[in-house]
XYZ file of C-alpha atoms in Angstrom:
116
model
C -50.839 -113.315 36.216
C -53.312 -115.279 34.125
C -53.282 -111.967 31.332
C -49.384 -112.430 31.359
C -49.296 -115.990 30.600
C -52.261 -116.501 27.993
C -50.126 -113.570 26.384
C -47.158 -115.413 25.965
C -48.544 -118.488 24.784
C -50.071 -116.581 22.283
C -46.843 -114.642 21.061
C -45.472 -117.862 21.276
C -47.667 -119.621 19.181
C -47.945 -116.774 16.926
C -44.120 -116.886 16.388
C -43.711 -120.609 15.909
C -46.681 -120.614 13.042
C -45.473 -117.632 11.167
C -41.563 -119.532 11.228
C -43.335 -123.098 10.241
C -44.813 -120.587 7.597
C -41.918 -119.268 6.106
C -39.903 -122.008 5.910
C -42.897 -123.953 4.093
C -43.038 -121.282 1.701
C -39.287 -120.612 0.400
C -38.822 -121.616 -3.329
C -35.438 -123.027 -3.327
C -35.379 -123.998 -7.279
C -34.457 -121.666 -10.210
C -35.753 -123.256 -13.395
C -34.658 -121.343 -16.523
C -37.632 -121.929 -18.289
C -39.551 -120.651 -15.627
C -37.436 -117.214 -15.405
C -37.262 -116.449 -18.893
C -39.966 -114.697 -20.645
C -42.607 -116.654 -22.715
C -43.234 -115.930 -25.919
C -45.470 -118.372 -27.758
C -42.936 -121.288 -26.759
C -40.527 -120.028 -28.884
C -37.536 -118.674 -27.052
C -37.342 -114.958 -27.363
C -35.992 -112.712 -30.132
C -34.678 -109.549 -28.153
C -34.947 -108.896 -24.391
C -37.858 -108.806 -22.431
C -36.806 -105.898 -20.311
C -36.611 -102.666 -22.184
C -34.963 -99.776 -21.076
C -37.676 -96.923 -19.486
C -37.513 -93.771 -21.230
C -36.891 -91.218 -18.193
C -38.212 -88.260 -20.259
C -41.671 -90.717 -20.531
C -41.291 -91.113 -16.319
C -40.452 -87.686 -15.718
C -43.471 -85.877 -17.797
C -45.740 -88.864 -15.787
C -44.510 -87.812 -12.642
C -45.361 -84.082 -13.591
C -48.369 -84.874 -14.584
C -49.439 -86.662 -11.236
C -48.509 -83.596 -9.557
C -50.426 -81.314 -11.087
C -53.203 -83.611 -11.283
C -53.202 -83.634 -7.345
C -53.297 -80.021 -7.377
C -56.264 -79.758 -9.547
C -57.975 -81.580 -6.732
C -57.068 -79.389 -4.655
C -58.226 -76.437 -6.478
C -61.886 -78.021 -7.333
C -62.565 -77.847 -3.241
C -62.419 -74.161 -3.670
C -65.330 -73.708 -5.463
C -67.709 -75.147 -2.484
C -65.819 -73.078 0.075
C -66.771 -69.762 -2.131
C -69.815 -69.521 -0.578
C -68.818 -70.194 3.038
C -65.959 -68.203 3.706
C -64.748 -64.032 3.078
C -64.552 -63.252 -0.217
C -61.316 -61.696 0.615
C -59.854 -64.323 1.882
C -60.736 -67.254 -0.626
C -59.619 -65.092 -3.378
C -56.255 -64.297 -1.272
C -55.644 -67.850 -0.951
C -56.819 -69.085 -4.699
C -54.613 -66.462 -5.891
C -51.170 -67.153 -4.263
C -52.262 -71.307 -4.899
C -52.139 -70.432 -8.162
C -49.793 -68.276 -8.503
C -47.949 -71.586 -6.994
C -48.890 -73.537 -9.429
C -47.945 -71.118 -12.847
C -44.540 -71.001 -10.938
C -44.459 -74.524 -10.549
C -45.260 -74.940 -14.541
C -42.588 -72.002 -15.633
C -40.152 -73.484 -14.381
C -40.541 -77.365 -15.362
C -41.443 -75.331 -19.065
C -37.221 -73.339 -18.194
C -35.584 -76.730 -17.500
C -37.166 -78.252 -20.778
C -38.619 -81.243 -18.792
C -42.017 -80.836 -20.936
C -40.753 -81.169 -24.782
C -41.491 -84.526 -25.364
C -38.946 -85.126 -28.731
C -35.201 -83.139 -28.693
């Protein structure tokens, strides 16, 4: 009974500090100065939020995935000497016969030229 109740006094307390917490915290005001970008105290000449080339997203996206992938692959070197022969070459074949697949067809869709 004693478990139960120090329990609830602590949920309790918890609960009441993380409230007191985030009503403490809330920033009611919206200053325009303090939204807009700052540029030397002068007020800005074009817009401080650009539009994101895709194409520039997409090829870094790409890239991260075939960057994990070459971690995978460097693991397959140690394992050479402690597994068949058959079988590591089995499986680094068909991983990288993954991978070429992976690259012919993000090569098809055009998603690697850079400039149109």
């Amino acid at each position: 009974m004693m478990i139960i109740m120090i329990t609830m006094i602590m949920f309790t307390l918890s609960t009441i500090i993380m409230l007191i917490s985030s009503t403490i915290s809330k920033k009611n005001i919206e200053d325009r100065e303090k939204s807009s970008p700052f540029e030397c105290g002068f007020d800005p000449k074009s817009s401080a939020r650009l539009p994101f080339s895709l194409r520039f997203f997409l090829i870094a996206v790409i890239f991260l995935i075939f960057d994990v992938e070459i971690a995978l692959l460097l693991p397959m070197t140690i394992i050479l000497s402690t597994s068949k022969i058959s079988t590591w070459a089995l499986i680094s074949i068909m991983f990288l016969m993954i991978l070429l697949g992976g690259l012919y067809h993000e090569w098809n869709q055009g998603s690697l030229e850079w400039a149109n």
